[in-house]
Coordinates of C-alpha atoms and ligand atoms in Angstrom, one line a residue:
M5 CA 81.2 31.2 121.5
N6 CA 81.4 35.1 120.2
I7 CA 83.5 36.9 122.5
S8 CA 82.3 40.5 120.8
K9 CA 80.1 42.5 120.9
N10 CA 81.1 44.6 118.2
K11 CA 78.0 44.8 116.0
Y12 CA 81.1 45.4 112.6
I13 CA 83.2 42.7 113.5
L14 CA 80.0 40.4 114.1
G15 CA 78.5 41.3 111.1
W16 CA 81.3 41.0 109.4
V17 CA 82.1 37.8 111.0
E18 CA 79.3 36.1 109.9
E19 CA 79.3 37.2 106.2
V20 CA 82.5 35.7 105.8
A21 CA 80.8 32.6 107.5
A22 CA 78.0 32.8 105.4
M23 CA 80.2 32.4 102.0
T24 CA 83.1 30.1 103.4
K25 CA 80.4 28.2 105.4
P26 CA 83.0 26.2 108.2
D27 CA 81.6 23.7 110.1
K28 CA 82.1 25.8 112.9
L29 CA 83.6 29.2 114.6
V30 CA 86.1 29.3 117.3
W31 CA 87.5 33.5 118.3
I32 CA 90.9 33.0 119.3
D33 CA 91.1 34.1 123.0
G34 CA 94.8 34.4 123.7
S35 CA 94.7 31.6 126.8
R36 CA 97.2 29.5 127.3
E37 CA 94.8 26.4 127.8
Q38 CA 92.9 27.2 123.9
I39 CA 96.9 27.5 122.4
E40 CA 97.4 23.9 124.2
E41 CA 94.4 22.3 122.5
L42 CA 95.0 23.7 118.8
R43 CA 98.8 22.3 119.7
A44 CA 97.2 18.8 120.1
L45 CA 94.7 19.2 117.7
A46 CA 97.9 20.1 115.0
V47 CA 99.4 17.2 116.1
S48 CA 96.7 14.8 115.8
T49 CA 96.2 16.0 112.2
G50 CA 99.8 15.6 111.7
S51 CA 99.9 19.2 110.6
M52 CA 102.2 19.2 113.6
I53 CA 105.5 17.1 115.3
R54 CA 105.5 17.8 118.2
L55 CA 110.2 17.8 118.7
N56 CA 112.1 16.5 122.3
E57 CA 110.4 18.0 125.2
E58 CA 113.5 18.2 127.3
K59 CA 115.8 19.8 124.3
L60 CA 113.1 22.1 122.9
P61 CA 110.2 22.4 125.1
N62 CA 106.5 23.1 123.2
C63 CA 108.6 23.3 119.9
F64 CA 106.8 21.9 116.5
L65 CA 108.1 21.1 113.1
H66 CA 105.6 21.7 110.1
R67 CA 106.1 20.6 106.5
T68 CA 104.4 22.9 104.0
D69 CA 103.2 21.3 100.4
P70 CA 106.6 21.5 98.4
D71 CA 105.1 24.1 95.9
D72 CA 104.4 26.6 98.9
V73 CA 107.4 27.7 100.3
A74 CA 107.7 31.4 99.7
R75 CA 106.3 34.4 99.2
V76 CA 104.3 34.8 95.7
E77 CA 104.6 37.9 94.6
D78 CA 103.5 37.2 91.1
R79 CA 100.3 36.5 93.0
T80 CA 100.4 39.3 95.4
F81 CA 97.8 42.5 94.5
I82 CA 97.6 45.7 95.3
C83 CA 93.6 46.5 94.5
C84 CA 92.8 50.0 94.6
R85 CA 90.5 51.8 91.9
K86 CA 92.7 53.9 90.0
E87 CA 95.9 51.5 88.8
E88 CA 97.9 54.0 88.7
D89 CA 97.6 54.0 92.1
A90 CA 99.2 50.9 92.5
G91 CA 102.0 51.9 90.4
P92 CA 103.9 50.2 87.8
T93 CA 106.2 47.6 90.6
N94 CA 103.0 46.4 91.8
H95 CA 100.3 43.8 90.4
W96 CA 96.6 45.4 90.3
M97 CA 93.3 44.5 89.5
E98 CA 90.0 46.6 90.1
P99 CA 88.3 46.2 93.2
K100 CA 84.9 44.8 92.2
E101 CA 86.3 42.4 89.6
M102 CA 89.0 41.0 92.8
Y103 CA 85.9 40.6 94.9
A104 CA 83.8 38.9 92.3
K105 CA 86.7 37.0 91.6
M106 CA 87.8 36.1 95.8
N107 CA 84.2 35.5 96.4
G108 CA 83.6 32.9 94.2
M109 CA 87.3 31.3 95.4
L110 CA 85.7 32.2 99.1
E111 CA 82.2 30.5 98.4
G112 CA 82.2 27.3 100.3
S113 CA 86.1 27.0 100.6
M114 CA 85.7 26.1 104.7
K115 CA 83.3 23.5 104.3
G116 CA 84.4 20.9 106.4
R117 CA 86.6 23.2 108.5
T118 CA 86.8 25.1 111.5
M119 CA 86.8 28.7 111.3
Y120 CA 89.2 30.5 113.5
A121 CA 88.6 34.5 113.9
I122 CA 91.9 35.8 115.4
P123 CA 91.8 39.4 116.8
Y124 CA 95.8 40.2 116.9
S125 CA 97.2 44.0 117.5
M126 CA 100.1 45.3 115.8
G127 CA 102.4 47.0 118.1
I128 CA 101.4 47.4 122.2
I129 CA 97.9 46.7 122.7
G130 CA 95.9 49.8 123.8
S131 CA 98.9 52.1 123.0
P132 CA 98.2 55.2 120.7
F133 CA 100.8 53.6 118.0
A134 CA 98.9 49.9 118.0
K135 CA 96.9 49.3 115.1
Y136 CA 94.0 45.7 115.1
G137 CA 93.1 43.5 112.8
I138 CA 91.0 40.3 112.9
E139 CA 92.2 37.4 110.5
L140 CA 89.5 34.7 109.7
T141 CA 91.3 31.9 108.8
D142 CA 91.1 28.0 108.3
S143 CA 94.2 26.7 109.7
S144 CA 95.4 26.2 113.3
Y145 CA 99.0 26.2 111.8
V146 CA 98.1 30.2 111.3
V147 CA 96.8 31.0 114.4
L148 CA 99.4 28.9 116.2
N149 CA 101.9 31.4 114.4
M150 CA 100.2 34.4 114.5
S151 CA 99.5 33.5 118.4
I152 CA 103.4 33.9 118.1
M153 CA 104.3 36.8 116.0
T154 CA 101.3 39.0 117.5
R155 CA 99.7 39.9 120.1
V156 CA 96.3 37.9 120.2
G157 CA 92.7 37.3 122.1
S158 CA 90.3 39.1 123.6
E159 CA 92.4 42.4 125.0
V160 CA 92.3 43.2 121.4
L161 CA 88.2 42.6 120.8
D162 CA 88.4 45.5 124.0
A163 CA 91.0 47.4 122.6
I164 CA 88.7 47.8 119.3
G165 CA 85.7 48.0 121.8
E166 CA 82.7 49.5 119.2
S167 CA 84.7 51.0 116.5
A168 CA 85.0 49.8 112.7
D169 CA 88.5 50.7 112.7
F170 CA 90.3 47.8 112.2
I171 CA 92.1 46.0 109.4
K172 CA 89.8 43.1 108.0
G173 CA 91.3 39.4 106.9
I174 CA 90.2 36.2 105.3
H175 CA 92.5 33.2 104.8
T176 CA 91.3 30.1 103.7
Q177 CA 94.4 27.1 102.5
G178 CA 91.7 26.1 99.9
T179 CA 93.2 23.3 97.3
L180 CA 97.0 25.0 97.9
D181 CA 96.6 25.1 94.0
K182 CA 100.1 26.4 93.2
D183 CA 98.6 28.1 89.8
N184 CA 95.8 29.9 92.0
K185 CA 97.3 31.2 94.8
Y186 CA 96.0 34.7 95.8
I187 CA 97.3 37.3 98.6
V188 CA 95.2 40.3 97.5
H189 CA 95.0 44.0 99.1
F190 CA 92.7 45.9 99.1
P191 CA 94.1 49.3 101.2
E192 CA 91.0 51.5 100.3
D193 CA 88.9 49.4 102.6
N194 CA 91.2 47.7 104.8
T195 CA 91.1 44.2 103.4
I196 CA 93.8 41.8 103.0
I197 CA 92.8 38.3 101.2
S198 CA 94.7 34.7 101.0
V199 CA 94.3 32.0 99.3
N200 CA 95.2 28.8 98.2
S201 CA 98.1 28.9 100.2
N202 CA 99.2 27.9 104.2
Y203 CA 103.2 29.4 104.5
G204 CA 104.7 32.2 105.7
G205 CA 104.4 36.4 104.4
N206 CA 101.6 35.0 102.4
V207 CA 99.7 34.2 105.3
L208 CA 100.4 35.1 108.9
Q209 CA 98.6 38.6 107.7
G210 CA 99.7 40.9 110.3
K211 CA 103.2 40.6 108.7
K212 CA 103.8 41.7 105.2
C213 CA 100.3 42.4 104.2
F214 CA 99.1 44.5 107.2
A215 CA 102.4 45.9 108.8
L216 CA 103.7 47.1 105.6
R217 CA 101.4 46.6 102.3
I218 CA 98.2 47.8 104.6
A219 CA 100.5 50.5 106.7
S220 CA 102.6 52.2 104.0
N221 CA 99.1 53.2 103.6
L222 CA 97.7 54.6 106.6
G223 CA 101.5 55.8 107.2
R224 CA 100.9 58.0 104.0
N225 CA 97.7 59.0 105.1
E226 CA 98.7 60.0 108.3
G227 CA 102.1 61.1 108.3
W228 CA 104.5 58.0 109.2
M229 CA 106.5 54.8 107.9
A230 CA 106.0 52.0 107.5
E231 CA 109.3 50.0 106.8
H232 CA 111.0 46.8 106.1
M233 CA 113.0 47.3 109.0
L234 CA 115.2 46.0 111.8
I235 CA 115.6 48.2 114.7
L236 CA 118.9 48.1 116.9
G237 CA 120.5 49.6 120.2
I238 CA 124.3 49.7 119.9
E239 CA 125.4 50.4 123.7
N240 CA 128.6 51.8 123.8
P241 CA 131.2 51.6 126.8
Q242 CA 130.1 54.8 128.3
G243 CA 126.3 52.9 128.6
E244 CA 125.1 55.3 126.0
V245 CA 122.7 53.6 123.6
R246 CA 122.2 54.6 120.5
Y247 CA 119.9 53.3 117.7
V248 CA 119.5 52.4 114.0
C249 CA 117.1 50.8 112.1
G250 CA 118.4 48.7 108.8
A251 CA 116.3 48.1 105.5
F252 CA 117.6 45.1 103.5
P253 CA 115.9 42.6 101.2
S254 CA 114.7 39.0 102.2
A255 CA 116.8 36.8 103.2
C256 CA 119.9 39.7 103.0
G257 CA 120.7 39.9 107.0
K258 CA 118.1 41.8 109.3
T259 CA 117.6 39.3 112.0
N260 CA 121.3 38.6 112.0
L261 CA 122.5 42.1 112.1
A262 CA 119.0 42.2 115.2
M263 CA 120.8 40.2 116.8
L264 CA 124.2 40.9 116.7
I265 CA 127.0 39.9 119.2
P266 CA 129.8 42.4 119.0
P267 CA 133.2 40.5 118.8
E268 CA 135.4 39.8 121.3
G269 CA 137.8 43.4 121.5
Y270 CA 134.5 45.4 121.7
R271 CA 132.8 42.9 124.2
S272 CA 135.7 43.3 126.5
K273 CA 135.6 47.4 126.2
G274 CA 131.7 47.3 127.5
W275 CA 130.3 47.1 123.6
K276 CA 126.7 45.7 123.9
A277 CA 124.2 45.3 121.7
W278 CA 119.8 45.4 121.9
C279 CA 117.5 43.5 119.8
V280 CA 114.4 45.7 118.9
G281 CA 113.3 44.6 115.9
D282 CA 114.6 42.2 112.9
D283 CA 111.7 42.8 110.3
I284 CA 109.8 46.0 110.1
S285 CA 109.8 49.4 111.8
W286 CA 106.6 51.7 112.0
I287 CA 108.3 55.2 112.3
R288 CA 106.9 58.7 113.3
V289 CA 108.2 61.8 114.6
G290 CA 108.6 62.3 118.1
E291 CA 107.3 64.7 120.5
D292 CA 110.9 66.0 120.6
G293 CA 111.5 66.2 116.7
R294 CA 113.7 63.0 116.4
L295 CA 112.4 60.1 114.4
W296 CA 110.9 56.9 116.5
A297 CA 110.9 53.9 115.3
M298 CA 108.6 51.2 116.9
N299 CA 108.1 47.3 116.1
P300 CA 105.3 46.1 115.6
E301 CA 105.3 42.5 115.8
N302 CA 106.0 40.0 118.7
G303 CA 108.2 37.2 117.7
F304 CA 110.7 36.5 115.1
F305 CA 109.9 34.8 112.0
G306 CA 113.8 34.4 110.9
V307 CA 115.3 32.4 108.2
A308 CA 116.8 29.0 109.9
P309 CA 119.5 27.7 107.4
G310 CA 123.0 29.5 108.2
T311 CA 121.5 30.2 111.4
S312 CA 124.1 28.3 114.2
M313 CA 125.9 28.9 117.3
K314 CA 128.8 30.8 115.3
S315 CA 126.7 33.1 113.1
N316 CA 123.4 33.9 115.5
P317 CA 123.8 32.5 119.2
N318 CA 120.6 35.0 119.9
A319 CA 118.7 33.7 117.1
L320 CA 119.3 29.9 118.0
E321 CA 118.3 30.5 121.4
S322 CA 115.5 32.4 120.8
T323 CA 114.2 28.8 119.1
R324 CA 114.6 26.7 121.9
E325 CA 111.3 27.2 123.8
G326 CA 107.3 28.0 122.3
T327 CA 109.1 27.7 118.8
I328 CA 107.7 26.8 115.3
F329 CA 109.8 25.5 112.8
T330 CA 108.6 25.3 108.8
N331 CA 110.0 22.6 105.7
V332 CA 113.5 22.1 108.3
A333 CA 114.9 18.6 108.6
L334 CA 114.2 16.4 111.2
D335 CA 116.9 14.4 113.5
T336 CA 115.5 10.8 114.2
S337 CA 117.7 10.6 116.8
D338 CA 116.4 12.6 119.1
N339 CA 113.4 14.4 117.5
T340 CA 115.1 17.6 117.4
V341 CA 115.6 19.6 114.3
W342 CA 118.5 20.4 111.8
W343 CA 119.4 22.7 109.1
E344 CA 122.5 23.7 106.0
G345 CA 124.2 25.8 108.3
M346 CA 123.8 24.7 111.8
N347 CA 126.7 22.8 112.6
K348 CA 129.3 21.2 110.6
T349 CA 127.9 17.6 111.7
P350 CA 124.7 16.6 110.1
P351 CA 123.0 13.7 112.0
A352 CA 123.4 10.6 110.3
N353 CA 119.4 9.9 109.9
A354 CA 117.0 12.4 109.3
I355 CA 114.1 13.3 107.8
D356 CA 113.7 16.3 105.3
W357 CA 111.7 19.2 104.9
L358 CA 109.3 16.6 102.2
G359 CA 108.8 14.1 104.9
K360 CA 111.4 11.8 103.0
P361 CA 114.8 10.1 104.7
W362 CA 117.8 12.0 104.5
T363 CA 121.7 11.2 105.6
P364 CA 125.0 13.1 104.8
E365 CA 125.3 11.4 102.0
S366 CA 122.4 12.7 100.1
T367 CA 122.3 15.1 97.3
S368 CA 119.6 17.5 98.3
K369 CA 119.3 19.9 100.9
A370 CA 117.9 18.9 104.1
A371 CA 116.3 21.9 105.1
H372 CA 114.3 24.3 102.4
P373 CA 116.3 27.2 101.7
N374 CA 113.8 29.4 102.8
S375 CA 112.9 27.3 106.0
R376 CA 111.7 29.3 108.9
F377 CA 111.3 29.3 112.3
T378 CA 108.9 31.6 114.3
A379 CA 110.2 32.5 117.8
P380 CA 108.6 34.7 120.6
V381 CA 110.9 37.5 120.9
R382 CA 110.6 37.1 124.4
N383 CA 113.2 34.2 124.4
C384 CA 115.9 36.6 123.0
P385 CA 118.7 37.0 125.3
C386 CA 119.8 40.2 123.7
L387 CA 115.9 41.9 123.7
S388 CA 116.5 45.6 124.1
K389 CA 114.2 47.0 127.4
E390 CA 112.8 49.4 125.4
F391 CA 110.8 46.9 123.0
D392 CA 107.6 47.2 125.5
S393 CA 107.9 51.1 125.1
P394 CA 105.1 52.2 122.6
R395 CA 106.6 55.2 120.8
G396 CA 110.0 53.0 120.6
V397 CA 113.4 54.2 120.3
P398 CA 114.8 57.4 118.6
I399 CA 116.7 56.9 115.6
S400 CA 120.1 58.0 114.8
A401 CA 120.8 56.4 111.4
I402 CA 119.4 54.4 108.5
I403 CA 121.2 52.2 107.0
F404 CA 120.4 50.5 103.4
G405 CA 122.2 47.4 101.9
G406 CA 121.4 44.3 99.9
R407 CA 124.4 41.6 98.5
R408 CA 125.9 43.2 95.9
A409 CA 129.0 40.8 94.6
K410 CA 130.8 44.2 92.9
T411 CA 129.4 47.3 92.7
A412 CA 128.3 48.8 96.4
P413 CA 131.2 49.2 98.5
L414 CA 131.7 47.7 102.2
V415 CA 129.9 51.3 103.5
Y416 CA 129.2 54.8 102.3
Q417 CA 126.8 58.1 103.9
S418 CA 124.5 59.6 101.7
R419 CA 124.5 64.2 101.5
D420 CA 121.7 64.1 103.5
W421 CA 118.0 63.2 103.6
N422 CA 116.9 63.7 100.3
H423 CA 120.1 62.2 99.1
G424 CA 119.7 59.5 101.8
V425 CA 115.9 58.8 99.6
F426 CA 118.0 58.3 96.5
V427 CA 120.7 56.1 98.1
G428 CA 117.4 54.2 98.6
S429 CA 115.3 54.5 95.8
I430 CA 118.7 52.8 93.9
M431 CA 119.1 50.0 96.3
A432 CA 119.0 46.6 94.1
S433 CA 120.4 42.8 95.2
E434 CA 120.3 39.5 94.5
T435 CA 117.2 37.6 94.6
T436 CA 117.2 35.2 97.4
A437 CA 115.0 32.0 98.3
A438 CA 112.2 34.3 100.4
A439 CA 110.4 34.6 97.4
V440 CA 109.5 32.2 94.8
G441 CA 111.3 32.7 91.5
S442 CA 115.2 32.8 90.4
V443 CA 117.9 33.5 92.9
G444 CA 120.9 35.5 92.6
V445 CA 119.6 37.9 90.1
V446 CA 120.5 41.3 90.7
R447 CA 117.3 43.5 91.0
R448 CA 116.3 46.9 91.6
D449 CA 114.6 47.0 95.1
P450 CA 114.0 50.5 96.7
M451 CA 114.1 50.9 100.4
A452 CA 113.9 47.1 100.7
M453 CA 110.0 47.4 100.0
L454 CA 109.4 46.7 96.4
P455 CA 107.3 43.8 97.1
F456 CA 105.6 45.1 100.4
C457 CA 105.2 48.6 99.1
G458 CA 101.2 48.8 99.2
Y459 CA 101.1 52.2 96.3
H460 CA 102.8 53.9 94.1
M461 CA 106.4 53.4 94.2
A462 CA 107.4 56.9 93.3
D463 CA 104.8 58.2 95.6
Y464 CA 105.9 56.4 97.9
W465 CA 109.8 58.4 97.3
Q466 CA 107.8 61.0 97.4
H467 CA 106.4 60.4 101.1
W468 CA 110.0 60.0 102.3
I469 CA 110.6 63.2 100.9
D470 CA 107.9 64.8 103.1
M471 CA 109.1 63.2 106.2
G472 CA 111.6 64.9 105.6
K473 CA 110.5 68.1 105.4
K474 CA 108.3 67.5 108.9
T475 CA 111.9 68.1 111.2
S476 CA 115.1 68.8 111.0
A477 CA 116.1 66.3 113.5
L478 CA 116.3 63.7 110.9
P479 CA 119.0 60.9 111.1
K480 CA 121.5 60.5 109.0
I481 CA 121.6 57.6 105.7
F482 CA 123.9 55.5 104.8
N483 CA 124.4 51.9 103.0
V484 CA 126.1 49.1 103.8
N485 CA 127.1 45.6 101.5
W486 CA 128.4 42.8 103.8
F487 CA 128.0 40.4 100.6
R488 CA 131.3 42.0 98.2
T489 CA 132.9 38.4 96.8
D490 CA 136.6 38.2 95.9
E491 CA 137.3 36.2 92.1
Q492 CA 136.6 33.1 94.0
G493 CA 133.3 34.2 94.9
Q494 CA 133.9 34.3 98.7
F495 CA 133.1 37.0 100.9
I496 CA 135.6 39.4 101.8
W497 CA 134.1 41.3 104.8
P498 CA 133.5 38.5 107.8
G499 CA 130.2 39.8 108.5
F500 CA 127.9 39.2 111.3
G501 CA 129.3 40.0 114.5
D502 CA 132.1 42.1 112.7
N503 CA 129.6 44.4 110.9
L504 CA 129.7 45.9 114.3
R505 CA 132.8 47.6 113.2
V506 CA 131.2 49.8 110.1
L507 CA 128.3 50.6 112.6
E508 CA 130.7 52.3 115.1
W509 CA 131.7 54.5 112.4
I510 CA 128.6 55.0 111.1
L511 CA 126.9 56.4 114.6
K512 CA 130.6 58.2 115.4
R513 CA 129.3 59.7 111.9
C514 CA 125.6 60.8 113.2
F515 CA 127.4 62.3 116.5
D516 CA 130.7 64.4 114.5
E517 CA 133.3 62.1 116.1
A518 CA 134.6 60.5 112.5
P519 CA 135.8 62.1 110.0
A520 CA 134.9 60.8 105.9
K521 CA 136.3 61.1 102.5
E522 CA 134.2 62.6 99.9
C523 CA 133.3 60.4 96.9
E524 CA 131.0 60.1 93.5
L525 CA 128.5 58.0 95.8
G526 CA 128.4 60.9 98.8
Y527 CA 131.1 60.3 101.6
V528 CA 133.0 57.2 102.7
P529 CA 135.1 56.1 105.5
Y530 CA 138.9 56.5 105.7
A531 CA 140.3 52.9 106.0
A532 CA 142.5 54.0 109.0
D533 CA 138.9 55.0 110.8
I534 CA 137.5 51.6 111.2
N535 CA 138.7 48.9 113.6
I536 CA 139.6 45.6 112.1
E537 CA 142.0 44.8 115.0
G538 CA 140.8 41.0 115.3
S539 CA 138.3 41.1 112.0
G540 CA 141.4 38.6 110.1
I541 CA 141.3 41.9 107.4
D542 CA 143.7 43.8 106.8
E543 CA 144.3 47.4 106.0
E544 CA 144.7 46.9 102.4
T545 CA 141.6 44.4 101.9
L546 CA 139.2 47.0 103.7
E547 CA 140.9 49.9 101.3
G548 CA 139.6 47.5 98.0
L549 CA 136.1 47.1 99.9
L550 CA 135.7 50.9 100.6
E551 CA 136.5 51.1 96.7
I552 CA 134.5 52.7 94.6
D553 CA 134.5 51.1 90.5
R554 CA 134.0 53.9 88.3
E555 CA 133.2 52.2 85.7
L556 CA 130.7 49.9 87.2
W557 CA 128.9 52.5 88.9
K558 CA 128.6 53.9 85.0
K559 CA 126.6 51.1 84.2
E560 CA 125.1 51.8 87.2
A561 CA 123.7 55.0 87.0
A562 CA 122.4 54.0 83.4
G563 CA 120.8 51.1 84.9
I564 CA 119.3 53.5 87.4
R565 CA 118.4 55.8 84.8
E566 CA 116.1 53.4 82.9
Y567 CA 114.5 51.9 86.2
Y568 CA 112.9 55.8 87.0
G569 CA 112.3 55.8 83.5
K570 CA 109.1 53.1 85.2
F571 CA 108.0 56.0 87.1
G572 CA 107.8 58.5 84.4
D573 CA 107.7 61.6 85.8
K574 CA 106.2 61.1 88.9
V575 CA 109.6 60.4 90.6
P576 CA 110.9 63.2 92.7
K577 CA 112.9 66.1 91.6
E578 CA 114.7 65.9 94.3
L579 CA 115.6 61.9 93.2
T580 CA 116.5 62.7 89.4
K581 CA 118.9 65.8 90.8
S582 CA 120.5 63.2 92.5
L583 CA 120.6 60.7 89.4
E584 CA 121.9 64.0 87.5
K585 CA 124.9 64.8 90.1
L586 CA 126.1 60.7 90.3
E587 CA 126.1 61.0 86.8
N588 CA 127.7 64.3 86.3
S589 CA 130.7 62.7 89.3
L590 CA 131.4 60.4 86.9
K591 CA 132.0 61.9 83.5
Ligands
LIG26 P1 113.7 37.9 105.9 O1 113.3 37.3 107.2 O2 113.5 36.9 104.3 O3 113.2 39.3 105.9 O4 115.6 37.7 106.2 P2 116.7 38.6 106.7 O5 116.7 40.1 106.0 O6 116.0 39.2 108.2 O7 117.9 37.8 106.6 P3 118.6 37.3 107.8 O8 119.6 37.4 109.0 O9 117.9 35.9 108.2 O10 120.0 36.7 106.9 C1 120.0 35.6 105.5 C2 121.1 34.9 105.3 O11 122.1 36.1 105.5 C3 121.2 34.0 106.4 O12 121.6 32.7 105.6 C4 122.4 34.6 107.1 O13 123.5 33.4 107.7 C5 123.0 35.1 105.7 N1 124.0 36.7 106.6 C6 123.3 37.3 107.2 N2 124.3 38.4 107.5 C7 125.2 37.8 107.0 C8 126.5 38.9 107.0 O14 126.8 39.9 107.8 N3 127.5 37.6 106.4 C9 127.4 37.1 105.3 N4 128.5 36.5 104.2 N5 126.1 36.4 105.6 C10 125.1 36.8 106.2
LIG27 C1 110.3 38.4 104.2 O1 110.5 37.4 103.0 O2 111.2 39.6 103.8 C2 110.1 37.6 105.1 C3 109.6 36.2 105.4 O3 110.2 38.1 106.1 S1 107.9 36.6 105.2 O4 107.2 36.4 106.3 O5 107.9 35.7 104.1 O6 107.7 37.3 104.2
LIG28 MN1 111.0 40.1 106.1

């Protein structure tokens, strides 16, 4: 039964139904009963397995097609009228041509299936900062995930009212043809179409498609920012909470940092950490001139492997109820889940992510390296009480970072906002399993937005520069690297909760409470100003982590110059000036 009277919504849904020809249409109203029904249906069709009701109540396991396990960046398109508006880092196709292609693929694609209409909100329903979307999908798995990741249901339709202002999304699993997947964005008419996939960032359209690729366009036009950033509150022993945003590429530590537990020496003094968001921030200039960040999501779509009671107990705790696990292993002894790095005792008998029997003797991985959990934020023990604040939280620092085995020091600070934009623009990181393609290859990933910026990357840098002109109460910008390795290839820095040691210095810098040493890259800490007590790291090792290898940086600067060349004269002059300054300092 239709639950909307909005003529724009109804007209469009009718049009899509006429094209895709589903057997029936079901509106997602957000009720518990409907979710229960859909879970039962997904279990009856084999799409999901119900897990141990006592240990993991209302939790389910889903296995995807083996060729549908991560985002497909090669098959992701930005379709605006002018190719140059998509820029050299995005795949582009002329909108009319792409619509024709998509219409061809959508024609009759839902025959014999149900089309679900999911009204969803990014941000708190009814708040001035919320944005709404409707995803039409033939996947109950998508419905159940979207119901965790976003706020869904009839309240969203009420909030949209009679307006035509909503993001249109269409998704069909199609044939799952691995060579013919399309993740397509039409930023000029706020439309998203995903075909032939049923995986995470490809099809849970509220996340990367809307909250980053489409929203980056909205933000540029409306004067705000949509960023691939976690939001974390650090409470000091005086009870003051200061907030940071962090942009790290996929599978480079956002969820972990967002849920960090302070090391014992900090906890006993009263330090606490509060999670506001783990993946996406929408950032606006507040009435007080500061930048305020809010998390438009309502759940965590986190990397499973490596998540343990030791590395991230808050994440694990978040998955104990109402969670969907995708491509992890099933422990057949008690119908629970397992993945590499959860503990040192793999199940004696398991079913791996491919659905095949697995034992600790098996040479293959039990869980896919990009296996994930979809967990409600409400489960998170360290969820910030500001999570429900529509405008979000005021940001003291923005932190960029990535996986760099050698080049980047543990932490450095940029000289000012524009130099900080430069620091973000030159980010590079080793690739991970979060996207299909090779893993461990260093690639440039400006602001961790390479796969998510919905327009020309150099215009996006200009937008950052312009945001810096709107206010003088700007956050300070830093770069971190938790991933420097020694000769044996082992991580040197302990990471995880110990990252608070670096955050403490960062926050002190934001409030003029710590000195710093000027260097080629900006400012680095004096080793004595980072608290390593109880970290297992000695001062000499720390000195090493803070060192800047000039020979490596000469190569790096040459690489940056070459990279900027891709964008021609569109690169903002503020950034080329910073590059010149870096090059000169290395002469
Ligand atoms: P996306 O959800 O893909 O955007 O990833 P993310 O940035 O949230 O990364 P996440 O926190 O899930 O971490 C990915 C992997 O990095 C996991 O295997 C973690 O165990 C590992 N990791 C996270 N933080 C650290 C750290 O400080 N040090 C080390 N060595 N590994 C880390
Ligand atoms: C990422 O790859 O950055 C993710 C996972 O957060 S996905 O939703 O698949 O994009
Ligand atoms: Mn992410």
